[in-house]
Amino acid sequence: CAPSSGGGGGEAQAKELKVAILAPLSGPVPTFGVSTRDGALMAIDEWNAKGGVLGMKIVPIVEDSQCTPDPAVNAANKVIDQDGVKFIIGEVCSKASIPVSEIANAKGVLQISPTSTNVSVTVDSQGKVKPYIFRACFIDPFQGQVGAKFAWEKLGAKKAFIMLDQANDYVKGLAEEFEKAFTALGGEIVGKATYTDKDTDFSAILAQIADAKPDVVYLPDYYNIVNLVMKQAKEKGINVPFVGGDGWDSADLDLAAADGGFFTNHYSPDDPRPEVQNFRKAYGEKYKDENGNPKVPDALAALAYDATNLLLEAINQAGTTDTAKVKDTLEKIKFSGVSGQITFDANHNPIKSAVILAVKDGAVRFETVVNP
Ligand code: PHE
């Protein structure tokens, strides 16, 4: 039932399938955008090399959505209204994916965020699932629990200090989940301090931390903030271990500043499973760093690759690009990706394991896997 190539004059049947990739290529976290774009494009190239999907060539439309609500919304409106896109991979950051999801869902456009972990990406304020919105990653209630349990059990922490940017849905959500889980285990939150993404001087908060003497500091923000905070903490001689979340995952994480820290993540490129090692090899052959060395795919690259394969597999299985049918197929799909198995719960969230990574001596090391 693949569409024929049309021919002659008049309206040919679709020969191309447009897929939008909304990625933060500029703004605060550009490594997230580059990895996401590259992982998604790699999947699309592989499908096109095998003849595309349902006989159609897949045409990516990449937009820079900046990890920021307004540019992300503009990008979503542009790809939907001008380009006629019915499928979106993105955004990366929860605070950008949430407003995009409102638009996509209202217009029957199918969106899969590879990486946005905040609960509100796939469910509305009444707690009802948004039918056209899915994600390829676990959610923050799980990620926060994993971080808290690690701090409590493995680091032996009894007292935690939490730092958060309340204007960032991801950071705020993860901080709340960590607090809930850590106190449920018997831990105490000895301090909580807020900052904004415009702040560059964290000395006041670091002085509070020095006074509160916590056993662990939870800093669930992106690498740009982590670099600033942890560098200043080191300069002030604060030696408490910092724990964070997937937002630390970046080729631009300052490994000297973040030394001694730990973060929860979706995947490790050092996982020996053949799916992971084959992906790492193929990605490194396709993409090189500025010195010509193979790039190592981070979690964003792996999840964008998985999200794109998941979408194309669902279209293939549905036998149509009708998003109402593709979403029904996704709800029942059993998909095996680089980052693990994906099947969806009622809220369109996959149940997946997490890994804990340690930043030590100039490298990011695989520590352990945590199953849901
Ligand atoms: N989980 C982050 C968010 O929801 C995005 C992210 C995922 C960043 C994976 C880095 C790695 O905003």
XYZ file of C-alpha atoms in Angstrom, residues 93-222:
130
model
C 14.005 21.336 27.279
C 10.768 20.795 29.178
C 9.993 24.498 29.413
C 10.033 24.704 25.605
C 8.350 21.340 24.966
C 5.380 22.173 27.207
C 4.143 25.213 25.218
C 4.907 23.427 21.920
C 2.821 20.456 23.080
C -0.235 22.689 23.580
C -0.049 23.822 19.946
C 0.774 20.432 18.473
C -1.939 18.630 20.417
C -4.605 21.216 19.509
C -3.717 20.857 15.820
C -3.488 17.076 15.751
C 0.242 17.246 15.061
C 2.150 14.347 16.558
C 5.036 15.408 18.809
C 7.632 13.155 20.381
C 10.047 14.881 22.728
C 13.197 12.799 22.919
C 14.370 14.244 26.224
C 11.857 16.438 28.054
C 11.345 14.777 31.423
C 8.845 17.105 33.149
C 5.473 15.455 33.807
C 3.493 18.309 32.183
C 4.869 17.634 28.713
C 2.377 14.809 28.067
C -0.410 15.610 30.556
C -2.454 18.794 30.941
C -3.162 20.721 34.148
C -6.130 18.430 34.899
C -3.840 15.441 34.693
C -5.327 14.270 31.378
C -3.043 12.846 28.716
C -2.536 14.975 25.583
C -3.421 12.443 22.848
C -0.856 13.595 20.264
C 2.128 14.042 22.612
C 4.693 11.377 23.520
C 8.260 11.226 24.797
C 11.144 8.762 24.476
C 12.592 9.268 27.982
C 11.647 8.536 31.594
C 10.028 11.275 33.697
C 11.304 13.369 36.609
C 9.395 11.698 39.458
C 11.527 8.642 38.671
C 14.706 10.615 38.013
C 14.333 12.579 41.273
C 13.810 9.355 43.228
C 16.879 7.772 41.689
C 18.986 10.815 42.620
C 17.634 10.883 46.188
C 18.126 7.172 46.722
C 21.669 7.386 45.411
C 22.472 10.305 47.730
C 20.924 8.515 50.718
C 22.202 4.974 50.127
C 25.452 5.313 48.214
C 26.699 8.673 49.503
C 25.255 8.092 52.976
C 23.831 11.630 52.945
C 21.432 12.568 55.749
C 21.246 16.311 55.043
C 20.700 17.812 51.622
C 20.752 21.346 50.292
C 18.764 22.080 47.113
C 19.535 24.793 44.559
C 16.909 25.669 41.964
C 15.795 28.014 39.202
C 12.063 28.307 39.754
C 11.415 29.628 36.255
C 12.687 26.404 34.693
C 9.980 23.701 34.718
C 12.546 20.943 34.517
C 14.688 22.234 37.385
C 11.706 23.050 39.585
C 10.043 19.692 38.973
C 13.164 17.685 39.580
C 13.995 19.631 42.758
C 10.491 18.893 44.103
C 10.754 15.199 43.299
C 14.179 14.946 44.934
C 12.904 16.663 48.063
C 9.883 14.355 48.310
C 11.962 11.235 47.817
C 14.840 12.282 50.080
C 12.581 13.209 52.991
C 10.539 10.012 52.504
C 13.772 8.071 52.977
C 14.357 9.891 56.274
C 16.663 12.637 55.019
C 16.468 16.283 55.954
C 16.526 19.302 53.652
C 18.776 21.743 55.508
C 18.450 24.548 52.992
C 16.965 25.553 49.690
C 18.064 28.487 47.571
C 16.729 29.888 44.343
C 18.485 31.749 41.544
C 17.630 32.773 37.979
C 19.225 31.791 34.689
C 20.646 35.333 34.440
C 22.705 34.915 37.616
C 26.452 34.501 37.276
C 27.595 35.090 40.847
C 26.503 32.360 43.254
C 28.571 33.444 46.251
C 25.572 34.248 48.470
C 24.114 30.766 47.988
C 27.509 29.141 48.403
C 27.905 30.977 51.732
C 24.531 29.536 52.826
C 25.749 26.084 51.862
C 28.949 26.535 53.846
C 26.818 27.480 56.889
C 24.226 24.719 56.504
C 26.893 21.987 56.205
C 24.857 19.552 54.099
C 26.171 16.113 53.113
C 25.045 16.668 49.540
C 23.950 19.552 47.300
C 21.272 18.778 44.720
C 21.688 20.943 41.615
C 19.288 19.696 38.930
C 20.074 22.293 36.252
C 21.713 22.313 32.810
